[in-house]
Coordinates of C-alpha atoms in Angstrom, one line a residue:
M1 CA 0.6 -9.1 19.4
G2 CA 2.4 -7.0 22.0
D3 CA 4.5 -5.2 19.3
C4 CA 1.3 -4.4 17.3
I5 CA -0.4 -3.0 20.4
A6 CA 2.6 -1.0 21.4
E7 CA 2.8 0.7 18.0
L8 CA -1.0 1.3 17.8
E9 CA -0.9 2.9 21.3
R10 CA 2.1 5.0 20.2
C11 CA 0.1 6.3 17.3
Y12 CA -3.1 6.6 19.3
P13 CA -2.2 7.1 23.0
P14 CA -4.9 5.7 25.3
S15 CA -4.4 8.8 27.5
W16 CA -6.0 10.9 24.7
A17 CA -9.3 9.0 24.9
E18 CA -12.3 10.6 26.6
S19 CA -12.9 9.5 30.2
W20 CA -16.0 7.6 29.2
D21 CA -14.3 5.7 26.4
A22 CA -13.0 2.1 26.6
V23 CA -10.1 1.7 24.2
G24 CA -7.3 -0.9 23.9
L25 CA -7.3 -4.7 23.9
A26 CA -10.7 -6.1 24.7
V27 CA -10.2 -9.7 23.7
G28 CA -7.1 -11.7 23.2
D29 CA -3.6 -12.6 24.5
P30 CA -0.9 -10.0 24.1
D31 CA 1.7 -12.8 23.7
M32 CA -0.1 -14.4 20.7
P33 CA 1.8 -14.3 17.4
V34 CA 0.3 -12.0 14.7
R35 CA 0.7 -12.4 11.0
H36 CA -2.4 -10.7 9.7
V37 CA -4.4 -7.7 11.0
L38 CA -7.9 -6.8 9.8
F39 CA -9.1 -3.2 10.3
A40 CA -12.8 -2.3 10.6
V41 CA -15.0 0.3 12.0
D42 CA -17.3 -1.9 14.1
P43 CA -16.7 -5.1 16.1
T44 CA -19.7 -7.0 14.9
V45 CA -20.0 -10.8 14.7
D46 CA -19.9 -10.6 10.9
V47 CA -16.7 -8.6 11.1
V48 CA -15.1 -11.0 13.5
R49 CA -16.1 -13.9 11.2
E50 CA -14.4 -12.0 8.3
A51 CA -11.2 -11.8 10.4
V52 CA -11.4 -15.5 11.1
D53 CA -12.0 -16.3 7.4
R54 CA -9.1 -14.1 6.3
G55 CA -6.8 -15.8 8.8
A56 CA -6.3 -12.7 10.9
Q57 CA -5.1 -12.9 14.4
L58 CA -5.8 -9.3 15.3
L59 CA -8.9 -7.2 14.6
V60 CA -8.4 -3.5 15.0
V61 CA -11.6 -1.5 15.2
H62 CA -12.6 2.1 15.8
H63 CA -15.6 1.5 18.0
P64 CA -15.1 -0.3 21.3
L65 CA -16.7 -3.6 21.9
F66 CA -18.1 -2.5 25.3
L67 CA -18.7 1.1 26.2
R68 CA -20.7 0.4 29.3
G69 CA -20.1 -2.0 32.2
V70 CA -21.0 -5.6 31.6
H71 CA -21.6 -8.4 34.0
A72 CA -21.6 -11.3 31.6
V73 CA -20.5 -12.2 28.1
A74 CA -23.1 -15.0 27.4
Q75 CA -23.8 -15.6 23.8
T76 CA -27.4 -14.3 24.4
S77 CA -26.0 -10.8 24.0
P78 CA -24.4 -9.2 20.9
G79 CA -21.2 -8.5 22.8
G80 CA -21.1 -12.0 24.1
R81 CA -21.5 -13.4 20.6
V82 CA -18.6 -11.3 19.4
V83 CA -16.3 -12.4 22.3
A84 CA -17.2 -16.1 21.8
T85 CA -16.6 -15.9 18.0
A86 CA -13.3 -14.1 18.5
I87 CA -12.0 -16.5 21.1
R88 CA -13.1 -19.6 19.1
G89 CA -11.5 -18.1 16.0
G90 CA -8.2 -17.1 17.7
V91 CA -8.8 -13.4 17.0
A92 CA -7.9 -10.6 19.4
V93 CA -9.9 -7.4 19.3
F94 CA -8.3 -4.0 19.9
S95 CA -10.0 -0.5 19.6
A96 CA -8.7 3.0 19.1
H97 CA -11.7 5.4 19.4
T98 CA -11.7 8.9 20.7
N99 CA -7.9 8.7 20.9
A100 CA -7.9 8.1 17.1
D101 CA -10.4 11.0 16.7
V102 CA -7.9 13.6 18.0
A103 CA -4.7 12.0 16.7
C104 CA -3.0 13.7 13.8
P105 CA -3.2 12.0 11.4
G106 CA -6.4 10.5 12.7
V107 CA -10.0 10.0 11.7
S108 CA -10.8 13.5 10.5
D109 CA -7.5 13.9 8.7
A110 CA -8.4 10.8 6.7
L111 CA -11.8 12.2 5.9
A112 CA -10.3 15.5 4.8
Q113 CA -7.9 13.7 2.5
A114 CA -10.7 11.6 1.0
L115 CA -12.5 14.8 0.1
G116 CA -9.4 16.3 -1.5
L117 CA -9.0 19.2 0.9
R118 CA -5.8 21.2 0.9
G119 CA -3.9 23.0 3.7
V120 CA -5.6 20.9 6.3
G121 CA -5.2 21.9 10.0
P122 CA -6.9 21.6 13.4
L123 CA -10.4 22.9 13.8
T124 CA -10.4 23.1 17.6
D125 CA -7.7 23.6 20.2
P126 CA -6.0 20.3 20.9
P127 CA -6.7 19.0 24.4
S128 CA -3.1 18.0 24.8
A129 CA 0.2 19.8 24.0
R130 CA 1.8 16.5 23.0
P131 CA 2.8 16.3 19.4
G132 CA 0.4 14.3 17.2
N133 CA -2.8 15.5 18.9
G134 CA -4.8 17.8 16.7
G135 CA -8.0 17.9 18.7
L136 CA -11.4 17.3 17.2
G137 CA -12.2 18.1 13.6
R138 CA -10.1 19.5 10.8
I139 CA -10.5 22.4 8.3
G140 CA -9.1 22.9 4.8
N141 CA -9.9 24.2 1.4
L142 CA -11.0 22.9 -1.9
A143 CA -8.7 23.8 -4.8
E144 CA -11.5 25.9 -6.2
A145 CA -14.9 26.9 -5.1
E146 CA -17.8 24.7 -6.3
P147 CA -21.5 24.7 -5.8
L148 CA -22.7 22.9 -2.6
G149 CA -24.6 20.4 -4.8
A150 CA -21.4 19.5 -6.6
F151 CA -19.6 19.3 -3.3
C152 CA -22.2 16.8 -2.0
T153 CA -21.6 14.7 -5.1
R154 CA -17.9 14.8 -4.3
V155 CA -18.6 13.6 -0.8
A156 CA -20.9 10.8 -2.1
S157 CA -18.2 9.7 -4.5
A158 CA -15.4 9.8 -2.0
L159 CA -17.1 7.7 0.7
P160 CA -18.4 4.1 0.8
A161 CA -22.0 4.0 -0.4
T162 CA -24.8 3.8 2.3
V163 CA -28.5 3.8 1.9
G164 CA -28.7 7.2 3.7
G165 CA -26.4 8.8 1.2
V166 CA -25.5 12.5 1.7
R167 CA -27.8 15.3 2.7
T168 CA -27.3 18.9 3.4
T169 CA -28.9 21.9 5.0
G170 CA -27.8 24.4 2.4
H171 CA -28.9 25.4 -1.1
P172 CA -27.2 23.4 -3.8
D173 CA -26.2 26.4 -5.8
T174 CA -24.3 28.1 -3.0
P175 CA -20.6 28.3 -3.7
V176 CA -18.4 26.6 -1.1
R177 CA -14.6 26.3 -0.7
R178 CA -13.6 26.3 3.0
I179 CA -14.6 22.9 4.5
A180 CA -14.6 21.7 8.1
V181 CA -14.9 18.0 8.7
C182 CA -15.4 15.7 11.7
G183 CA -15.5 12.0 11.3
G184 CA -18.4 10.5 13.4
A185 CA -20.9 12.6 15.3
G186 CA -19.5 16.1 15.2
G187 CA -22.5 18.3 15.1
E188 CA -21.4 20.3 18.1
L189 CA -18.5 21.7 16.0
V190 CA -20.7 24.0 13.9
E191 CA -19.8 27.0 16.0
A192 CA -16.1 26.2 15.7
A193 CA -16.5 25.8 12.0
A194 CA -18.2 29.2 11.8
R195 CA -15.3 30.8 13.8
A196 CA -12.8 29.2 11.4
G197 CA -14.6 30.7 8.4
A198 CA -16.0 27.4 7.0
D199 CA -18.7 27.3 4.4
V200 CA -19.5 23.7 5.2
L201 CA -19.2 21.2 8.1
V202 CA -19.1 17.5 7.0
T203 CA -20.0 15.2 9.8
A204 CA -22.5 12.4 10.8
D205 CA -25.5 11.7 13.0
G206 CA -27.2 15.1 12.5
R207 CA -30.1 15.5 15.0
H208 CA -33.1 17.5 14.1
H209 CA -33.2 20.1 16.9
H210 CA -29.4 20.4 17.1
V211 CA -29.0 21.0 13.3
L212 CA -32.0 23.3 13.2
D213 CA -30.5 25.5 15.9
A214 CA -27.1 25.4 14.4
V215 CA -28.1 26.5 10.9
S216 CA -30.2 29.2 12.4
A217 CA -27.3 30.6 14.4
Y218 CA -24.4 30.2 11.9
D219 CA -23.9 30.6 8.2
V220 CA -22.5 27.1 7.7
A221 CA -24.1 24.4 5.7
V222 CA -24.1 21.0 7.4
V223 CA -23.4 18.0 5.2
D224 CA -24.6 14.9 6.9
V225 CA -23.3 11.4 6.0
A226 CA -23.5 8.0 7.6
H227 CA -21.4 7.6 10.8
W228 CA -19.7 4.4 9.5
A229 CA -18.8 5.9 6.1
S230 CA -17.3 9.1 7.7
E231 CA -14.9 7.0 9.7
W232 CA -14.1 4.2 7.2
P233 CA -11.2 6.2 5.4
W234 CA -9.2 6.2 8.7
L235 CA -8.8 2.4 8.5
H236 CA -6.3 2.8 5.6
T237 CA -4.3 5.4 7.6
A238 CA -4.2 3.2 10.7
A239 CA -3.1 0.1 8.7
S240 CA -0.4 2.1 6.9
R241 CA 0.9 3.5 10.2
L242 CA 1.1 0.1 11.8
R243 CA 2.9 -1.5 8.8
A244 CA 5.4 1.3 8.7
A245 CA 6.1 1.2 12.4
L246 CA 6.7 -2.5 12.4
V247 CA 8.9 -2.4 9.2
G248 CA 11.1 0.1 11.1
Q249 CA 11.6 -2.6 13.7
G250 CA 12.4 -5.2 11.0
R251 CA 9.0 -6.9 11.5
T252 CA 6.2 -7.3 9.0
V253 CA 2.5 -8.1 9.2
N254 CA -0.2 -8.3 6.5
T255 CA -3.0 -5.8 6.8
T256 CA -6.5 -5.8 5.3
V257 CA -9.2 -3.2 5.4
S258 CA -12.7 -4.6 5.7
T259 CA -15.2 -3.4 3.1
L260 CA -18.1 -5.0 5.0
V261 CA -20.7 -2.4 5.4
T262 CA -21.7 -2.2 9.1
D263 CA -23.9 0.9 8.8
P264 CA -27.1 -0.4 10.4
W265 CA -29.5 1.2 7.8
R266 CA -30.3 -1.2 5.0
W267 CA -33.1 0.3 2.9
H268 CA -34.2 3.8 1.8
T269 CA -37.4 4.7 0.1
A270 CA -37.8 8.2 -1.2
S271 CA -40.8 10.2 0.1
S272 CA -43.9 9.9 -2.2
W273 CA -46.2 12.2 -0.2
S274 CA -48.4 14.2 -2.6
G275 CA -48.7 17.2 -0.4
E276 CA -47.0 20.5 -1.1
P277 CA -45.3 21.7 2.1
A278 CA -44.2 25.3 2.3
V279 CA -40.4 25.7 2.2
P280 CA -38.3 28.8 2.4
N281 CA -36.4 29.9 -0.8
T282 CA -33.0 31.4 -0.8
A283 CA -34.4 34.9 -0.1
G284 CA -36.1 33.6 3.0
N285 CA -39.6 33.9 1.5
T286 CA -42.1 31.1 1.8
V287 CA -42.9 29.2 -1.4
R288 CA -44.6 26.0 -2.4
S289 CA -42.4 23.1 -3.3
T290 CA -42.7 21.7 -6.9

């Protein structure tokens, strides 16, 4: 366990995490032997049960088990149930969160790769001069420009399916090529994307007022996806880095990436309202929807 933790912290230094974050080992014994590591986005009870069923001794997650102070881990709380399930099953829980967001390669690099971007580089100035820290967000280019609608189809095909799917603020016929990405909630990066000449920012958790203000201020389409889906590609990167690092020491572990969907939304119904709201067309004129 200690060797796995050391390599994960070398790839994703805890010092790179935000001050409010809670990364590292949350449950488990650093001296426990590890043969199998499961990677997942969220430390839910179902994910821990999957780790137990797969015979994993270590669960590496992106989101921390506890982000706020707790005074009890009774099984009456979600976190308490996770802790109890992990301890009973002999599974340790380790997280790399905002330190994995800024790492290079990290969460956004994996998202950029999944979308087929080329010439990928940092979107923002790294908060640390240390090698391997690329700051928040990445930017790159498609091989050729394509309509925004086709790009959204590309995004939907590249990421795990969720009931929310993919939505965008732009017109589907607008050609796009330069793409900014930020795994997780990265709506605050619209201005940085505009400065970098991006046509699109792909991120998650778009909030109404925030997105409305952003698209009014900047000529960048926001493509919004599920938070879980935007971060899931990183799991493969993290698993590969851990395996490679341990092989270099003459050690091996089996790694598995969980495909359990932990996105909380479970059902989507298309709007069936029979009204005809006024919407702006591409020229900015108000028209009736059809």
